[in-house]
mmCIF file of C-alpha atoms in Angstrom:
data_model
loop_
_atom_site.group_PDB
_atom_site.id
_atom_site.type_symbol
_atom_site.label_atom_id
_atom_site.label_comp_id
_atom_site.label_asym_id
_atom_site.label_seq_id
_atom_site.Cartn_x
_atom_site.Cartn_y
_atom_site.Cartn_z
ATOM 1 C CA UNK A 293 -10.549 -18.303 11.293
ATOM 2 C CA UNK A 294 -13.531 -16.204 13.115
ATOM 3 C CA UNK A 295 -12.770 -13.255 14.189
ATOM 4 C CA UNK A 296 -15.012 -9.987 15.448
ATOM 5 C CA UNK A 297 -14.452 -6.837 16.862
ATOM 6 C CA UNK A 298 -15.859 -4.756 19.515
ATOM 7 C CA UNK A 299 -15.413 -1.473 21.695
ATOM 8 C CA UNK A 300 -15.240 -1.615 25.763
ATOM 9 C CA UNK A 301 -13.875 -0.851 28.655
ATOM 10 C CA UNK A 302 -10.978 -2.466 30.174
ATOM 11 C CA UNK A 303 -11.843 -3.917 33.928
ATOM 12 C CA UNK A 304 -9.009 -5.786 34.778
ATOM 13 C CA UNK A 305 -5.232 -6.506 33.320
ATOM 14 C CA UNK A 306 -3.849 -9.420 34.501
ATOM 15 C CA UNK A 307 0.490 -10.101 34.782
ATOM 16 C CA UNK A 308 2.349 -12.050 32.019
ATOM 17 C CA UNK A 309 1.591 -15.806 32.467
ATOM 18 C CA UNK A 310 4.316 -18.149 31.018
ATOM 19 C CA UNK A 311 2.031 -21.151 30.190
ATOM 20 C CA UNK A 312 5.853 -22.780 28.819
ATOM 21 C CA UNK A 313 8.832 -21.940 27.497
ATOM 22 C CA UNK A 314 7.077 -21.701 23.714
ATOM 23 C CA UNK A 315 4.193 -20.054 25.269
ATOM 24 C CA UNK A 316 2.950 -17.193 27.179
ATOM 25 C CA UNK A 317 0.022 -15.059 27.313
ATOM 26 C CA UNK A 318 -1.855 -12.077 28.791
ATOM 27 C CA UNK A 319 -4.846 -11.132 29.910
ATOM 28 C CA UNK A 320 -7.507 -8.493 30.071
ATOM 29 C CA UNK A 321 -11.379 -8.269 30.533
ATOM 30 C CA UNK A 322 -13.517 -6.125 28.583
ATOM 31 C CA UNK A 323 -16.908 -4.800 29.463
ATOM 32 C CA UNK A 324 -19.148 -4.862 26.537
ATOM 33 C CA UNK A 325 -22.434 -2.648 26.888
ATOM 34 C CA UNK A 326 -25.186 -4.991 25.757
ATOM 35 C CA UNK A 327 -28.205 -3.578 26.824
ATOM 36 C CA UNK A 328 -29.418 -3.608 30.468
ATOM 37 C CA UNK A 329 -26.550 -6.052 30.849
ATOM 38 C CA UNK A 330 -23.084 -5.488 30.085
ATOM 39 C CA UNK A 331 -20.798 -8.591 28.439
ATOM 40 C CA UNK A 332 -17.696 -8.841 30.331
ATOM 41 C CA UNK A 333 -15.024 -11.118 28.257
ATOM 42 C CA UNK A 334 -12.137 -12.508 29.036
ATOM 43 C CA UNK A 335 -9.266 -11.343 25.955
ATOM 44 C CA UNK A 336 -5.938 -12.562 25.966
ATOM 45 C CA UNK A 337 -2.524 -11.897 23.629
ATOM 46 C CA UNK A 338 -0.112 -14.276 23.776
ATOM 47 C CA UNK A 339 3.585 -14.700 22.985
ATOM 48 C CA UNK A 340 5.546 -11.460 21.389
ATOM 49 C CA UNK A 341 2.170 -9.694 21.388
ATOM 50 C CA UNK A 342 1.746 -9.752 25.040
ATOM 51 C CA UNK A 343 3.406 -6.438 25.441
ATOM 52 C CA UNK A 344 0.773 -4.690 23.719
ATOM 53 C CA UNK A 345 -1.420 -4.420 26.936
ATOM 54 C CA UNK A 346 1.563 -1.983 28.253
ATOM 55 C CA UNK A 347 0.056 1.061 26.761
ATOM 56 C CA UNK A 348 -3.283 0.460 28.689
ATOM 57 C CA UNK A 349 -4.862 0.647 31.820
ATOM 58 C CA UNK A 350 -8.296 -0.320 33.741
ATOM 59 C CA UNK A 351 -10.983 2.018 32.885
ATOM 60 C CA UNK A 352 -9.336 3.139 29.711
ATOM 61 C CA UNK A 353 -12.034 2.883 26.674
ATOM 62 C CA UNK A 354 -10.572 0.674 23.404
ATOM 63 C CA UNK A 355 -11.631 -1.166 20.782
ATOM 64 C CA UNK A 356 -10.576 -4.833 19.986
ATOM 65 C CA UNK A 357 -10.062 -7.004 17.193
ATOM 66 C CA UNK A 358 -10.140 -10.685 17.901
ATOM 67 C CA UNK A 359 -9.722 -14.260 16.422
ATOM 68 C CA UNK A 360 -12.359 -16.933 18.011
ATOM 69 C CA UNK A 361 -10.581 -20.049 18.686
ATOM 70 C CA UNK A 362 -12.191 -23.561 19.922
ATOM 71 C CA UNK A 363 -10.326 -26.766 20.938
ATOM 72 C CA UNK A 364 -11.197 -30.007 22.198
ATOM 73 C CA UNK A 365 -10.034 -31.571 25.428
ATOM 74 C CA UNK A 366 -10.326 -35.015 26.420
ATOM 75 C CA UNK A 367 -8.233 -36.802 29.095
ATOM 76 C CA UNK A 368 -8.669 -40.187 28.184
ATOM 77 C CA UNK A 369 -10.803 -41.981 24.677
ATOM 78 C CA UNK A 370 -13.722 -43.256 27.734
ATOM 79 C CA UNK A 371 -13.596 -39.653 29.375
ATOM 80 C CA UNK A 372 -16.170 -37.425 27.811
ATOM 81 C CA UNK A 373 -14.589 -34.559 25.786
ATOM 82 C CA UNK A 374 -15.252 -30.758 26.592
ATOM 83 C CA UNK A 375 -14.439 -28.094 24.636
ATOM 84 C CA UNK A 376 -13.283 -24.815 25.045
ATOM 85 C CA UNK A 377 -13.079 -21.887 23.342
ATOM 86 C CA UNK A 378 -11.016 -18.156 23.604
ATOM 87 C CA UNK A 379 -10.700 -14.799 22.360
ATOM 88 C CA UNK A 380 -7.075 -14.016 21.189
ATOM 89 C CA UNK A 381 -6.640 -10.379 20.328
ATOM 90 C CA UNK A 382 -4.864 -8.840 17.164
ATOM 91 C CA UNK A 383 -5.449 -5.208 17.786
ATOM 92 C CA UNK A 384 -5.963 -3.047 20.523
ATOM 93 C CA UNK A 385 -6.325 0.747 20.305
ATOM 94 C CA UNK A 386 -7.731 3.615 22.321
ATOM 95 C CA UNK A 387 -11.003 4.911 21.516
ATOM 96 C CA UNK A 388 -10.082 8.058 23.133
ATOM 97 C CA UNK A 389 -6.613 9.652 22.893
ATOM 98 C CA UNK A 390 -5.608 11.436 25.753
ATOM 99 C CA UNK A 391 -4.007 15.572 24.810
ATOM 100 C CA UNK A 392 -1.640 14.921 27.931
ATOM 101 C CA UNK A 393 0.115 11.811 26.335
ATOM 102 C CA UNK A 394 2.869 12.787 23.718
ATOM 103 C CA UNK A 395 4.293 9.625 23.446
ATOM 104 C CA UNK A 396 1.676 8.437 21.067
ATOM 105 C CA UNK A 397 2.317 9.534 17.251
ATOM 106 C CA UNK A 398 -1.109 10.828 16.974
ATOM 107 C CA UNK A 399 -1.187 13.168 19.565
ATOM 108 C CA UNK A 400 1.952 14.563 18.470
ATOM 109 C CA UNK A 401 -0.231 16.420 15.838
ATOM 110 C CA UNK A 402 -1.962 18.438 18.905
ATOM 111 C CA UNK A 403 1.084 20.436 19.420
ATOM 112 C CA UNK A 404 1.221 21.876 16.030
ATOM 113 C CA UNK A 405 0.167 25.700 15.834
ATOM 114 C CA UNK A 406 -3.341 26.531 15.610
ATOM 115 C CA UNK A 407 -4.695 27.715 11.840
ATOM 116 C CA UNK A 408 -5.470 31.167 11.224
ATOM 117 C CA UNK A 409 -9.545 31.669 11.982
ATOM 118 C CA UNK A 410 -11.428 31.197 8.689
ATOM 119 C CA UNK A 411 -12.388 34.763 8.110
ATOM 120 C CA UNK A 412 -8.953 35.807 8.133
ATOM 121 C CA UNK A 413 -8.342 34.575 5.096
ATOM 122 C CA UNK A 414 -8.668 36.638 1.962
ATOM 123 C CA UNK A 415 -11.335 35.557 -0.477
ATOM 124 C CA UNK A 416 -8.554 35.526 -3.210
ATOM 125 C CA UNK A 417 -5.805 33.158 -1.301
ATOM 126 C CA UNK A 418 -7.128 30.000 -3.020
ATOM 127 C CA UNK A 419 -4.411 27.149 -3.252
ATOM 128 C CA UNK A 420 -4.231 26.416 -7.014
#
């Protein structure tokens, strides 16, 4: 399956849309810089990965991994048939972690004691 991945900023998160009772999805664009004209695109998760957007807000800067997907559509055999097509994300993680959120394994690391300045240590301390 095609798939790409790119780095943005979220514009808008949309609420949990249950599509049917096998199927649900949510939302988000992304604003792509592309030159003199940013690419906003519409990414969606769907099903038990819908919850992933809870960790995120507008304006926050990620990066997205995403699976291409096309399907036909055509009403009746004389109608013509259109096609559409839609971004599903896999992944979605901050480009830049925020020091004030602990929650987050990696910035758990920030509260861990600063190392002595390098020319405090002796000459002779080496580690093997």
């Amino acid at each position: 399956m095609p798939s790409f991945e790119t780095e943005g900023t979220i514009e808008k998160i949309y609420a949990l849309r249950v599509v049917s009772d096998k199927f649900q999805l949510r939302e988000f664009v992304l604003r792509v810089p592309d030159g003199n004209y940013a690419q906003e695109l519409l990414i969606q998760f769907t099903n038990t990965d819908c919850d992933r957007l809870d960790k995120f807000k507008e304006g926050d800067e990620v990066r997205v991994s995403c699976w291409v997907k096309g399907k036909k559509w055509q009403k009746t055999q004389q109608d013509e048939p259109k096609w559409f097509n839609s971004l599903q994300a896999r992944t979605i993680e901050h480009l830049h972690q925020s020091n004030t959120d602990t929650s987050d394994e990696f910035n758990q690391v920030s509260s861990l004691p600063e190392p002595p300045p390098f020319n405090d240590i002796p000459d002779d301390d080496l580690p093997f």
